[in-house]
Structure formats: C-alpha cells, structure tokens
PDB file of C-alpha atoms in Angstrom:
ATOM      1  CA  MET A1134     153.508-178.187  64.629  1.00  0.00           C
ATOM      2  CA  LYS A1135     151.953-180.599  62.195  1.00  0.00           C
ATOM      3  CA  ARG A1136     148.447-179.372  63.139  1.00  0.00           C
ATOM      4  CA  ARG A1137     149.498-175.722  62.746  1.00  0.00           C
ATOM      5  CA  SER A1138     151.049-176.469  59.369  1.00  0.00           C
ATOM      6  CA  PHE A1139     147.860-178.208  58.247  1.00  0.00           C
ATOM      7  CA  VAL A1140     145.702-175.243  59.315  1.00  0.00           C
ATOM      8  CA  ALA A1141     148.025-172.786  57.580  1.00  0.00           C
ATOM      9  CA  LEU A1142     148.042-174.908  54.451  1.00  0.00           C
ATOM     10  CA  ALA A1143     144.245-175.222  54.482  1.00  0.00           C
ATOM     11  CA  THR A1144     143.814-171.470  54.974  1.00  0.00           C
ATOM     12  CA  THR A1145     146.216-170.726  52.127  1.00  0.00           C
ATOM     13  CA  GLY A1146     144.389-173.216  49.951  1.00  0.00           C
ATOM     14  CA  LEU A1147     141.012-171.607  50.663  1.00  0.00           C
ATOM     15  CA  ALA A1148     142.394-168.151  49.866  1.00  0.00           C
ATOM     16  CA  THR A1149     143.950-169.415  46.651  1.00  0.00           C
ATOM     17  CA  THR A1150     140.687-171.112  45.678  1.00  0.00           C
ATOM     18  CA  ALA A1151     138.740-167.904  46.353  1.00  0.00           C
ATOM     19  CA  LEU A1152     141.138-165.858  44.237  1.00  0.00           C
ATOM     20  CA  THR A1153     141.078-168.444  41.495  1.00  0.00           C
ATOM     21  CA  GLY A1154     137.269-168.467  41.596  1.00  0.00           C
ATOM     22  CA  THR A1155     137.113-164.683  41.295  1.00  0.00           C
ATOM     23  CA  ALA A1156     139.531-164.667  38.395  1.00  0.00           C
ATOM     24  CA  PHE A1157     137.574-167.473  36.749  1.00  0.00           C
ATOM     25  CA  ALA A1158     134.299-165.567  37.144  1.00  0.00           C
ATOM     26  CA  GLN A1159     135.821-162.451  35.603  1.00  0.00           C
ATOM     27  CA  ALA A1160     137.406-164.364  32.739  1.00  0.00           C
ATOM     28  CA  ASN A1161     134.111-166.106  31.943  1.00  0.00           C
ATOM     29  CA  TYR A1162     131.909-163.034  32.314  1.00  0.00           C
ATOM     30  CA  PRO A1163     129.150-162.994  31.324  1.00  0.00           C
ATOM     31  CA  ASP A1164     127.716-166.482  31.685  1.00  0.00           C
ATOM     32  CA  LYS A1165     124.108-165.584  32.524  1.00  0.00           C
ATOM     33  CA  PRO A1166     121.595-162.842  31.591  1.00  0.00           C
ATOM     34  CA  ILE A1167     122.392-159.214  32.423  1.00  0.00           C
ATOM     35  CA  THR A1168     119.718-156.854  33.724  1.00  0.00           C
ATOM     36  CA  MET A1169     119.940-153.289  32.440  1.00  0.00           C
ATOM     37  CA  VAL A1170     117.837-151.172  34.791  1.00  0.00           C
ATOM     38  CA  VAL A1171     116.209-148.061  33.321  1.00  0.00           C
ATOM     39  CA  PRO A1172     115.093-145.710  36.137  1.00  0.00           C
ATOM     40  CA  ALA A1173     112.271-144.266  34.020  1.00  0.00           C
ATOM     41  CA  PRO A1174     109.036-145.496  32.408  1.00  0.00           C
ATOM     42  CA  PRO A1175     108.974-146.966  28.891  1.00  0.00           C
ATOM     43  CA  GLY A1176     108.841-144.587  25.960  1.00  0.00           C
ATOM     44  CA  GLY A1177     111.186-141.864  27.160  1.00  0.00           C
ATOM     45  CA  GLY A1178     114.703-140.979  26.080  1.00  0.00           C
ATOM     46  CA  THR A1179     116.476-143.208  28.607  1.00  0.00           C
ATOM     47  CA  ASP A1180     114.349-146.184  27.620  1.00  0.00           C
ATOM     48  CA  LEU A1181     114.909-145.548  23.908  1.00  0.00           C
ATOM     49  CA  VAL A1182     118.687-145.411  24.324  1.00  0.00           C
ATOM     50  CA  ALA A1183     118.679-148.565  26.469  1.00  0.00           C
ATOM     51  CA  ARG A1184     116.751-150.429  23.780  1.00  0.00           C
ATOM     52  CA  LEU A1185     119.001-148.994  21.082  1.00  0.00           C
ATOM     53  CA  TYR A1186     121.825-151.034  22.625  1.00  0.00           C
ATOM     54  CA  SER A1187     120.250-153.976  24.454  1.00  0.00           C
ATOM     55  CA  ASP A1188     119.572-156.440  21.625  1.00  0.00           C
ATOM     56  CA  LEU A1189     122.936-155.896  19.950  1.00  0.00           C
ATOM     57  CA  LEU A1190     124.707-156.074  23.312  1.00  0.00           C
ATOM     58  CA  SER A1191     123.015-159.431  23.809  1.00  0.00           C
ATOM     59  CA  GLN A1192     124.540-160.638  20.550  1.00  0.00           C
ATOM     60  CA  GLU A1193     127.935-159.154  21.328  1.00  0.00           C
ATOM     61  CA  LEU A1194     128.150-160.523  24.883  1.00  0.00           C
ATOM     62  CA  GLY A1195     126.520-163.863  24.130  1.00  0.00           C
ATOM     63  CA  VAL A1196     123.871-163.566  26.864  1.00  0.00           C
ATOM     64  CA  GLN A1197     120.515-161.836  27.023  1.00  0.00           C
ATOM     65  CA  VAL A1198     120.575-158.185  28.145  1.00  0.00           C
ATOM     66  CA  ILE A1199     117.170-157.548  29.686  1.00  0.00           C
ATOM     67  CA  VAL A1200     115.851-153.976  29.923  1.00  0.00           C
ATOM     68  CA  ASP A1201     114.010-153.553  33.219  1.00  0.00           C
ATOM     69  CA  ASN A1202     112.082-150.275  33.633  1.00  0.00           C
ATOM     70  CA  LYS A1203     111.976-149.152  37.264  1.00  0.00           C
ATOM     71  CA  GLY A1204     110.513-145.652  37.012  1.00  0.00           C
ATOM     72  CA  GLY A1205     109.364-143.413  39.838  1.00  0.00           C
ATOM     73  CA  GLY A1206     110.864-141.340  42.589  1.00  0.00           C
ATOM     74  CA  ASN A1207     112.473-138.968  40.082  1.00  0.00           C
ATOM     75  CA  GLY A1208     114.685-141.808  38.937  1.00  0.00           C
ATOM     76  CA  ASN A1209     115.729-142.780  42.441  1.00  0.00           C
ATOM     77  CA  ILE A1210     113.886-146.098  42.653  1.00  0.00           C
ATOM     78  CA  GLY A1211     115.737-147.719  39.787  1.00  0.00           C
ATOM     79  CA  THR A1212     119.012-145.978  40.570  1.00  0.00           C
ATOM     80  CA  ALA A1213     118.971-147.212  44.172  1.00  0.00           C
ATOM     81  CA  ILE A1214     118.326-150.782  43.027  1.00  0.00           C
ATOM     82  CA  VAL A1215     121.571-150.790  41.055  1.00  0.00           C
ATOM     83  CA  ALA A1216     123.468-148.938  43.811  1.00  0.00           C
ATOM     84  CA  ARG A1217     122.641-151.815  46.160  1.00  0.00           C
ATOM     85  CA  ALA A1218     123.225-154.572  43.605  1.00  0.00           C
ATOM     86  CA  LYS A1219     126.127-157.003  43.778  1.00  0.00           C
ATOM     87  CA  PRO A1220     129.078-155.508  41.835  1.00  0.00           C
ATOM     88  CA  ASP A1221     129.454-158.437  39.488  1.00  0.00           C
ATOM     89  CA  GLY A1222     128.336-156.890  36.186  1.00  0.00           C
ATOM     90  CA  TYR A1223     124.962-158.606  36.063  1.00  0.00           C
ATOM     91  CA  THR A1224     122.922-155.601  37.225  1.00  0.00           C
ATOM     92  CA  ILE A1225     123.796-152.394  35.389  1.00  0.00           C
ATOM     93  CA  LEU A1226     122.184-148.985  34.978  1.00  0.00           C
ATOM     94  CA  MET A1227     121.311-146.964  31.889  1.00  0.00           C
ATOM     95  CA  GLN A1228     121.219-143.591  33.594  1.00  0.00           C
ATOM     96  CA  TYR A1229     119.789-140.211  32.622  1.00  0.00           C
ATOM     97  CA  SER A1230     122.120-137.270  33.208  1.00  0.00           C
ATOM     98  CA  ALA A1231     119.862-135.212  35.469  1.00  0.00           C
ATOM     99  CA  TYR A1232     119.055-138.129  37.747  1.00  0.00           C
ATOM    100  CA  HIS A1233     122.769-138.684  38.258  1.00  0.00           C
ATOM    101  CA  SER A1234     123.902-135.054  38.287  1.00  0.00           C
ATOM    102  CA  ALA A1235     121.028-133.084  39.820  1.00  0.00           C
ATOM    103  CA  ASN A1236     119.372-135.362  42.361  1.00  0.00           C
ATOM    104  CA  PRO A1237     122.353-135.295  44.750  1.00  0.00           C
ATOM    105  CA  ALA A1238     121.977-131.497  45.042  1.00  0.00           C
ATOM    106  CA  LEU A1239     118.173-131.507  45.130  1.00  0.00           C
ATOM    107  CA  ILE A1240     117.429-134.290  47.588  1.00  0.00           C
ATOM    108  CA  LYS A1241     118.721-134.058  51.134  1.00  0.00           C
ATOM    109  CA  ASP A1242     118.294-137.711  52.170  1.00  0.00           C
ATOM    110  CA  LEU A1243     119.020-139.389  48.858  1.00  0.00           C
ATOM    111  CA  ASN A1244     119.067-143.186  49.093  1.00  0.00           C
ATOM    112  CA  TRP A1245     122.120-143.413  46.842  1.00  0.00           C
ATOM    113  CA  LYS A1246     125.141-141.276  46.004  1.00  0.00           C
ATOM    114  CA  PRO A1247     127.211-140.792  42.831  1.00  0.00           C
ATOM    115  CA  ASP A1248     130.129-142.647  44.402  1.00  0.00           C
ATOM    116  CA  ASP A1249     127.953-145.775  44.505  1.00  0.00           C
ATOM    117  CA  PHE A1250     128.645-146.126  40.765  1.00  0.00           C
ATOM    118  CA  VAL A1251     131.457-146.408  38.285  1.00  0.00           C
ATOM    119  CA  GLY A1252     131.023-145.009  34.792  1.00  0.00           C
ATOM    120  CA  VAL A1253     131.127-147.675  32.088  1.00  0.00           C
ATOM    121  CA  ALA A1254     130.284-146.070  28.741  1.00  0.00           C
ATOM    122  CA  MET A1255     128.455-143.156  27.144  1.00  0.00           C
ATOM    123  CA  GLY A1256     125.268-144.343  25.498  1.00  0.00           C
ATOM    124  CA  ALA A1257     124.310-141.112  23.761  1.00  0.00           C
ATOM    125  CA  MET A1258     124.483-137.361  24.205  1.00  0.00           C
ATOM    126  CA  ALA A1259     121.656-135.109  23.129  1.00  0.00           C
ATOM    127  CA  PRO A1260     121.075-131.378  23.055  1.00  0.00           C
ATOM    128  CA  HIS A1261     117.626-130.373  24.213  1.00  0.00           C
ATOM    129  CA  VAL A1262     114.957-129.093  21.876  1.00  0.00           C
ATOM    130  CA  ILE A1263     112.296-126.555  22.841  1.00  0.00           C
ATOM    131  CA  VAL A1264     108.906-127.746  21.614  1.00  0.00           C
ATOM    132  CA  VAL A1265     105.420-126.317  22.062  1.00  0.00           C
ATOM    133  CA  ALA A1266     101.955-127.793  21.684  1.00  0.00           C
ATOM    134  CA  LYS A1267     100.190-127.310  18.364  1.00  0.00           C
ATOM    135  CA  LYS A1268      97.623-125.068  20.047  1.00  0.00           C
ATOM    136  CA  VAL A1269     100.245-122.449  20.970  1.00  0.00           C
ATOM    137  CA  PRO A1270      99.890-119.697  18.315  1.00  0.00           C
ATOM    138  CA  VAL A1271     103.597-119.300  17.503  1.00  0.00           C
ATOM    139  CA  ASP A1272     106.053-120.819  15.036  1.00  0.00           C
ATOM    140  CA  ASP A1273     109.422-119.523  16.252  1.00  0.00           C
ATOM    141  CA  LEU A1274     111.236-118.810  19.498  1.00  0.00           C
ATOM    142  CA  LYS A1275     111.036-115.013  19.318  1.00  0.00           C
ATOM    143  CA  SER A1276     107.271-115.146  18.844  1.00  0.00           C
ATOM    144  CA  PHE A1277     106.953-117.638  21.684  1.00  0.00           C
ATOM    145  CA  ILE A1278     108.911-115.426  24.087  1.00  0.00           C
ATOM    146  CA  ALA A1279     106.677-112.489  23.190  1.00  0.00           C
ATOM    147  CA  TYR A1280     103.553-114.633  23.633  1.00  0.00           C
ATOM    148  CA  ALA A1281     104.762-115.987  27.003  1.00  0.00           C
ATOM    149  CA  LYS A1282     105.561-112.474  28.237  1.00  0.00           C
ATOM    150  CA  ALA A1283     102.030-111.402  27.289  1.00  0.00           C
ATOM    151  CA  ASN A1284     100.612-114.333  29.292  1.00  0.00           C
ATOM    152  CA  PRO A1285     102.551-114.444  32.581  1.00  0.00           C
ATOM    153  CA  GLY A1286     101.690-117.407  34.788  1.00  0.00           C
ATOM    154  CA  LYS A1287      99.358-118.872  32.165  1.00  0.00           C
ATOM    155  CA  LEU A1288     101.737-121.209  30.331  1.00  0.00           C
ATOM    156  CA  ASN A1289     102.813-124.558  31.764  1.00  0.00           C
ATOM    157  CA  TYR A1290     106.125-126.179  30.961  1.00  0.00           C
ATOM    158  CA  ALA A1291     106.420-129.920  31.455  1.00  0.00           C
ATOM    159  CA  SER A1292     109.473-131.716  32.734  1.00  0.00           C
ATOM    160  CA  VAL A1293     110.399-135.373  33.058  1.00  0.00           C
ATOM    161  CA  GLY A1294     110.689-134.940  36.821  1.00  0.00           C
ATOM    162  CA  ALA A1295     111.715-132.413  39.422  1.00  0.00           C
ATOM    163  CA  GLY A1296     115.410-131.659  39.039  1.00  0.00           C
ATOM    164  CA  SER A1297     115.588-133.062  35.516  1.00  0.00           C
ATOM    165  CA  VAL A1298     117.352-131.133  32.759  1.00  0.00           C
ATOM    166  CA  PRO A1299     113.938-130.134  31.314  1.00  0.00           C
ATOM    167  CA  HIS A1300     113.047-128.742  34.749  1.00  0.00           C
ATOM    168  CA  LEU A1301     116.347-126.918  35.078  1.00  0.00           C
ATOM    169  CA  GLY A1302     116.020-125.767  31.461  1.00  0.00           C
ATOM    170  CA  GLY A1303     112.597-124.288  32.160  1.00  0.00           C
ATOM    171  CA  VAL A1304     113.918-122.424  35.181  1.00  0.00           C
ATOM    172  CA  LEU A1305     116.856-121.080  33.181  1.00  0.00           C
ATOM    173  CA  LEU A1306     114.621-120.164  30.221  1.00  0.00           C
ATOM    174  CA  ASN A1307     112.324-118.236  32.549  1.00  0.00           C
ATOM    175  CA  LYS A1308     115.321-116.294  33.826  1.00  0.00           C
ATOM    176  CA  ALA A1309     117.081-115.833  30.481  1.00  0.00           C
ATOM    177  CA  ALA A1310     113.984-114.556  28.665  1.00  0.00           C
ATOM    178  CA  GLY A1311     112.162-112.923  31.590  1.00  0.00           C
ATOM    179  CA  LEU A1312     109.221-115.333  31.503  1.00  0.00           C
ATOM    180  CA  ASP A1313     106.821-116.634  34.134  1.00  0.00           C
ATOM    181  CA  MET A1314     105.989-120.187  33.086  1.00  0.00           C
ATOM    182  CA  VAL A1315     104.698-122.736  35.613  1.00  0.00           C
ATOM    183  CA  HIS A1316     106.520-126.031  36.151  1.00  0.00           C
ATOM    184  CA  VAL A1317     104.528-129.272  35.827  1.00  0.00           C
ATOM    185  CA  PRO A1318     106.654-132.350  36.668  1.00  0.00           C
ATOM    186  CA  TYR A1319     105.943-135.784  35.184  1.00  0.00           C
ATOM    187  CA  LYS A1320     107.323-139.235  35.905  1.00  0.00           C
ATOM    188  CA  GLY A1321     109.418-139.540  32.783  1.00  0.00           C
ATOM    189  CA  SER A1322     109.491-138.112  29.274  1.00  0.00           C
ATOM    190  CA  GLY A1323     106.881-140.568  27.998  1.00  0.00           C
ATOM    191  CA  PRO A1324     103.987-139.115  30.061  1.00  0.00           C
ATOM    192  CA  ALA A1325     105.259-135.544  29.565  1.00  0.00           C
ATOM    193  CA  THR A1326     105.410-136.023  25.810  1.00  0.00           C
ATOM    194  CA  ALA A1327     101.930-137.532  25.728  1.00  0.00           C
ATOM    195  CA  ASP A1328     100.487-134.490  27.477  1.00  0.00           C
ATOM    196  CA  ILE A1329     102.155-131.911  25.254  1.00  0.00           C
ATOM    197  CA  VAL A1330     100.909-133.795  22.195  1.00  0.00           C
ATOM    198  CA  ALA A1331      97.435-133.732  23.765  1.00  0.00           C
ATOM    199  CA  GLY A1332      97.762-130.010  24.499  1.00  0.00           C
ATOM    200  CA  GLN A1333      97.529-130.412  28.282  1.00  0.00           C
ATOM    201  CA  VAL A1334     100.760-128.415  28.688  1.00  0.00           C
ATOM    202  CA  GLU A1335     102.223-125.787  26.405  1.00  0.00           C
ATOM    203  CA  VAL A1336     106.006-126.233  26.518  1.00  0.00           C
ATOM    204  CA  LEU A1337     108.549-129.018  26.882  1.00  0.00           C
ATOM    205  CA  ILE A1338     112.346-128.801  26.756  1.00  0.00           C
ATOM    206  CA  VAL A1339     113.555-132.336  26.205  1.00  0.00           C
ATOM    207  CA  THR A1340     116.088-134.482  24.379  1.00  0.00           C
ATOM    208  CA  PRO A1341     115.136-135.228  20.747  1.00  0.00           C
ATOM    209  CA  PRO A1342     114.650-139.011  21.200  1.00  0.00           C
ATOM    210  CA  ALA A1343     111.477-138.396  23.214  1.00  0.00           C
ATOM    211  CA  VAL A1344     109.832-136.177  20.588  1.00  0.00           C
ATOM    212  CA  SER A1345     111.580-136.865  17.276  1.00  0.00           C
ATOM    213  CA  GLY A1346     108.639-138.778  15.836  1.00  0.00           C
ATOM    214  CA  HIS A1347     106.159-136.155  16.988  1.00  0.00           C
ATOM    215  CA  ILE A1348     108.248-133.361  15.446  1.00  0.00           C
ATOM    216  CA  ARG A1349     108.356-135.156  12.113  1.00  0.00           C
ATOM    217  CA  ASN A1350     104.623-135.938  12.250  1.00  0.00           C
ATOM    218  CA  GLY A1351     103.695-132.368  13.161  1.00  0.00           C
ATOM    219  CA  ASN A1352     102.204-133.305  16.539  1.00  0.00           C
ATOM    220  CA  VAL A1353     104.358-130.635  18.240  1.00  0.00           C
ATOM    221  CA  LYS A1354     106.225-127.580  16.976  1.00  0.00           C
ATOM    222  CA  ALA A1355     110.003-127.431  17.438  1.00  0.00           C
ATOM    223  CA  LEU A1356     111.143-123.845  18.067  1.00  0.00           C
ATOM    224  CA  ALA A1357     114.871-124.194  18.681  1.00  0.00           C
ATOM    225  CA  LEU A1358     117.673-126.560  19.557  1.00  0.00           C
ATOM    226  CA  ALA A1359     119.475-125.588  22.761  1.00  0.00           C
ATOM    227  CA  SER A1360     122.883-126.145  21.214  1.00  0.00           C
ATOM    228  CA  ASP A1361     125.588-124.297  19.320  1.00  0.00           C
ATOM    229  CA  LYS A1362     125.190-126.597  16.293  1.00  0.00           C
ATOM    230  CA  ARG A1363     122.213-127.843  14.319  1.00  0.00           C
ATOM    231  CA  LEU A1364     121.531-131.560  14.250  1.00  0.00           C
ATOM    232  CA  PRO A1365     121.956-133.292  10.879  1.00  0.00           C
ATOM    233  CA  SER A1366     118.765-135.227  11.571  1.00  0.00           C
ATOM    234  CA  PHE A1367     116.810-131.990  12.089  1.00  0.00           C
ATOM    235  CA  PRO A1368     118.522-129.475   9.797  1.00  0.00           C
ATOM    236  CA  ASP A1369     115.514-127.140   9.770  1.00  0.00           C
ATOM    237  CA  ILE A1370     115.480-126.578  13.547  1.00  0.00           C
ATOM    238  CA  PRO A1371     117.574-123.474  14.341  1.00  0.00           C
ATOM    239  CA  THR A1372     119.859-123.264  17.331  1.00  0.00           C
ATOM    240  CA  THR A1373     118.841-121.024  20.211  1.00  0.00           C
ATOM    241  CA  ALA A1374     121.502-118.524  19.145  1.00  0.00           C
ATOM    242  CA  GLU A1375     120.080-118.421  15.642  1.00  0.00           C
ATOM    243  CA  ALA A1376     116.564-118.121  17.060  1.00  0.00           C
ATOM    244  CA  GLY A1377     117.423-115.090  19.185  1.00  0.00           C
ATOM    245  CA  LEU A1378     118.507-116.534  22.550  1.00  0.00           C
ATOM    246  CA  PRO A1379     122.314-116.828  22.447  1.00  0.00           C
ATOM    247  CA  GLY A1380     124.040-118.605  25.304  1.00  0.00           C
ATOM    248  CA  PHE A1381     121.077-120.818  26.171  1.00  0.00           C
ATOM    249  CA  THR A1382     122.374-124.372  25.714  1.00  0.00           C
ATOM    250  CA  LEU A1383     121.367-127.626  27.389  1.00  0.00           C
ATOM    251  CA  ASP A1384     122.944-131.033  26.846  1.00  0.00           C
ATOM    252  CA  GLY A1385     121.611-134.256  28.262  1.00  0.00           C
ATOM    253  CA  TRP A1386     123.160-137.692  28.206  1.00  0.00           C
ATOM    254  CA  PHE A1387     122.318-141.325  28.754  1.00  0.00           C
ATOM    255  CA  ALA A1388     125.157-143.465  30.064  1.00  0.00           C
ATOM    256  CA  LEU A1389     125.866-146.937  31.346  1.00  0.00           C
ATOM    257  CA  PHE A1390     126.970-147.356  34.949  1.00  0.00           C
ATOM    258  CA  ALA A1391     127.813-150.325  37.155  1.00  0.00           C
ATOM    259  CA  PRO A1392     127.867-150.582  40.954  1.00  0.00           C
ATOM    260  CA  ALA A1393     131.080-149.309  42.523  1.00  0.00           C
ATOM    261  CA  GLY A1394     133.486-152.167  43.135  1.00  0.00           C
ATOM    262  CA  THR A1395     132.697-153.927  39.886  1.00  0.00           C
ATOM    263  CA  PRO A1396     135.996-155.546  38.784  1.00  0.00           C
ATOM    264  CA  GLN A1397     137.819-153.523  36.143  1.00  0.00           C
ATOM    265  CA  PRO A1398     137.999-156.420  33.642  1.00  0.00           C
ATOM    266  CA  ILE A1399     134.180-156.590  33.696  1.00  0.00           C
ATOM    267  CA  VAL A1400     133.848-152.799  33.325  1.00  0.00           C
ATOM    268  CA  ASP A1401     136.273-152.901  30.405  1.00  0.00           C
ATOM    269  CA  LYS A1402     134.411-155.770  28.741  1.00  0.00           C
ATOM    270  CA  LEU A1403     131.096-153.906  29.005  1.00  0.00           C
ATOM    271  CA  ASN A1404     132.722-150.728  27.689  1.00  0.00           C
ATOM    272  CA  ALA A1405     134.252-152.549  24.722  1.00  0.00           C
ATOM    273  CA  ALA A1406     130.880-154.088  23.858  1.00  0.00           C
ATOM    274  CA  MET A1407     129.088-150.728  24.119  1.00  0.00           C
ATOM    275  CA  VAL A1408     131.703-149.009  21.943  1.00  0.00           C
ATOM    276  CA  LYS A1409     131.537-151.776  19.320  1.00  0.00           C
ATOM    277  CA  VAL A1410     127.726-151.655  19.191  1.00  0.00           C
ATOM    278  CA  GLY A1411     127.834-147.848  19.038  1.00  0.00           C
ATOM    279  CA  LYS A1412     129.867-148.034  15.813  1.00  0.00           C
ATOM    280  CA  MET A1413     127.445-150.356  14.042  1.00  0.00           C
ATOM    281  CA  GLU A1414     125.841-148.786  11.000  1.00  0.00           C
ATOM    282  CA  ALA A1415     122.278-149.469  12.138  1.00  0.00           C
ATOM    283  CA  VAL A1416     122.910-147.934  15.561  1.00  0.00           C
ATOM    284  CA  VAL A1417     124.574-144.832  14.112  1.00  0.00           C
ATOM    285  CA  ALA A1418     121.661-144.369  11.705  1.00  0.00           C
ATOM    286  CA  ARG A1419     119.100-144.769  14.479  1.00  0.00           C
ATOM    287  CA  ALA A1420     121.006-142.415  16.795  1.00  0.00           C
ATOM    288  CA  ASN A1421     121.068-139.780  14.057  1.00  0.00           C
ATOM    289  CA  GLN A1422     117.362-140.270  13.479  1.00  0.00           C
ATOM    290  CA  LEU A1423     116.705-139.746  17.186  1.00  0.00           C
ATOM    291  CA  GLY A1424     118.844-136.616  17.257  1.00  0.00           C
ATOM    292  CA  THR A1425     121.585-137.952  19.507  1.00  0.00           C
ATOM    293  CA  VAL A1426     125.388-138.058  19.272  1.00  0.00           C
ATOM    294  CA  LEU A1427     127.397-141.203  20.036  1.00  0.00           C
ATOM    295  CA  LYS A1428     130.719-141.123  21.913  1.00  0.00           C
ATOM    296  CA  ASP A1429     133.267-143.956  21.969  1.00  0.00           C
ATOM    297  CA  TRP A1430     134.771-142.988  25.301  1.00  0.00           C
ATOM    298  CA  PRO A1431     136.783-145.439  27.420  1.00  0.00           C
ATOM    299  CA  ALA A1432     135.382-146.213  30.856  1.00  0.00           C
ATOM    300  CA  ALA A1433     137.812-143.890  32.659  1.00  0.00           C
ATOM    301  CA  GLN A1434     136.707-140.922  30.544  1.00  0.00           C
ATOM    302  CA  MET A1435     133.033-141.687  31.164  1.00  0.00           C
ATOM    303  CA  ASP A1436     133.633-141.928  34.894  1.00  0.00           C
ATOM    304  CA  SER A1437     135.568-138.642  35.005  1.00  0.00           C
ATOM    305  CA  PHE A1438     132.945-136.866  32.910  1.00  0.00           C
ATOM    306  CA  ALA A1439     130.129-138.028  35.203  1.00  0.00           C
ATOM    307  CA  LYS A1440     131.949-136.736  38.288  1.00  0.00           C
ATOM    308  CA  GLY A1441     132.357-133.351  36.604  1.00  0.00           C
ATOM    309  CA  GLU A1442     128.656-133.220  35.718  1.00  0.00           C
ATOM    310  CA  VAL A1443     127.695-133.754  39.357  1.00  0.00           C
ATOM    311  CA  GLU A1444     129.758-130.700  40.297  1.00  0.00           C
ATOM    312  CA  THR A1445     128.521-128.546  37.383  1.00  0.00           C
ATOM    313  CA  TRP A1446     124.791-129.140  37.828  1.00  0.00           C
ATOM    314  CA  GLY A1447     125.016-129.053  41.592  1.00  0.00           C
ATOM    315  CA  LYS A1448     126.379-125.523  41.290  1.00  0.00           C
ATOM    316  CA  VAL A1449     123.586-124.505  38.873  1.00  0.00           C
ATOM    317  CA  ILE A1450     120.980-125.782  41.316  1.00  0.00           C
ATOM    318  CA  ARG A1451     122.544-124.084  44.319  1.00  0.00           C
ATOM    319  CA  ASP A1452     123.220-120.787  42.525  1.00  0.00           C
ATOM    320  CA  ASN A1453     119.647-120.588  41.223  1.00  0.00           C
ATOM    321  CA  LYS A1454     118.104-121.944  44.449  1.00  0.00           C
ATOM    322  CA  ILE A1455     116.172-124.536  42.436  1.00  0.00           C
ATOM    323  CA  THR A1456     113.880-126.845  44.382  1.00  0.00           C
ATOM    324  CA  PHE A1457     111.418-129.604  43.581  1.00  0.00           C
ATOM    325  CA  ALA A1458     108.535-127.194  44.114  1.00  0.00           C
ATOM    326  CA  GLU A1459     109.759-124.636  41.582  1.00  0.00           C
TER     327      GLU A1459
END
C-alpha cells in the first residue's frame, strides 16, 4: 500500500509540475525571439505589412520579432513551416489572404489546411488597384478595356502566384469586361511589380502596398481601385464603379496566424500587441501611405473572418473553374 501511495503521489506530483510549467511558460511569454514567417519574397505586400509591425512588436513584447521570408510554392512553403511548428507562440505567420483562402480549393494535395491555424489579428486590409505599364497607350479603365478588346490574347496580366487574388481578379476582369488577357504568374508581388515597371507585362491587379511608390513616381499608371470607396492616400484614383465597371471589387488582407493549439493566453497577448501597434500614429500614417486599412479586431473575430474567406473564395474558384494553368 505504501508503494502504491508513493507511485500515486509521484504521478500526481509530475502532473502538477507539468501543469505548473505550462502555466509558467504562458505567463512569461515571450522570453525568447519570435519568428514571423512571411510566405513570400521580400518587397511584396505581405513582406511590407510584416515589417510595418515587426520592429514595434519587438518593443511591445520585449523580445526580437524576426521576419523570415520563406517564399515559393505559391505561399505553401512558408505556410507549411508554421503549420508544422510547435504551438507555443514563437513561430507565427503573416499570411496573405489568397494563400490562405484560395490554395485549399486550388491544390488537391495541399501540405497544410486552414484548420492548422488559429487567427490572431488582422494586419491590414487592402482593396486592389488595377495598374498598367507605362507603355500601354491608355490613361483610364474604359480606354484600357477598349484597347484590350482590340488586342485579344496579346496582353499579359501578372499575378503574385497562381490562385492569388491578382490571378482571380484577372480571371474575373476577363469575364466582367469580355477580355482575353493571358495570365503570367510570379513568385510574389515583388517580381511581378518589377516586371510591370520594366514593361515585360501589361497589367497587374494588386494591393496598393506593392505599387504605391511606383504609382506616385509615375512608373506605372493606376486606372481604378477595385473598391466601393476611394482611398484617402490615393484620392485621384477612381473606383471601378466610377471608372465604368460597377460591381468589380477585390479586397485582399494580410493577417497574423499561429499554429492551431497555441494556448489562448498567448494568442490574446499577440493580438493585444498587434492592436496596440496598429493604433500607433506612425503605423497609421504608414498604412495610409501604403493604401491599406487597419482593423483592431479581437482574435475570435479574425479567426471567424478567415474561415468565412476560405468558403467565399473556394466557391469563386469552383464556380469559375479556375485552375493554376488559367
């Protein structure tokens, strides 16, 4: 009986120690650097939003937040890394909306699934802007549609990857305006933007952060904002409705996720830090400059929104029979 009592006591003690250790780890989180994985190359919208937050998050959390670009595989390389990471809050994901929402419907044997993640916080939302290379002889959307119709199959539209919102936007623009543009996928908005500036492709539908500087410098021509409201940072860019294509709207987003199973206190601490940083004057000013909108959503709202986006874009892809080859 004494031996049994000792074993029971020891087992209880081990369990109590484990629970105490877990609680201690959560209460003292974070106590080492955090890696924020960006599943895209440097220079694109996802990377810009990650770096908008990372330094100030480091100050707010008291540890370094390291941005780690893991581009390739249409976002799946970096996304899978975080899906397989230990759910302890030290490996997190700054995710692009189309990678999260479209890839599950586009890729049959995806090496991750949306349920592998929990939504933490909205980094930024951005309507998409339709831009054309300087060499394209148009200055507004109506003229572009007429020019594209007169040149079927001769204009190339870039995207930041197969299944991305720019890809889906190009497909939907082709259908909405009766065009025949050819899809050219790139590995991120950085390379796609570089090629439209160089005139290697004619059209790009992308979030403003990727091209805001080029719009202001005149390196590309902005034809319309795929939104129902103009952006304060670009008051001269008309909405698609104003430009003659009502109903054509595209919103993208960049949001922070953690591996599923991450303790709620850690998720809440990350969310609180993101929300606090997102209200800082410098961040608000920079977000406006980039043409994005900040949202101070709690983690539960972010998570619910992301689940809805998976359903919405999955339906768009299935209804329009969109594939990587399109």
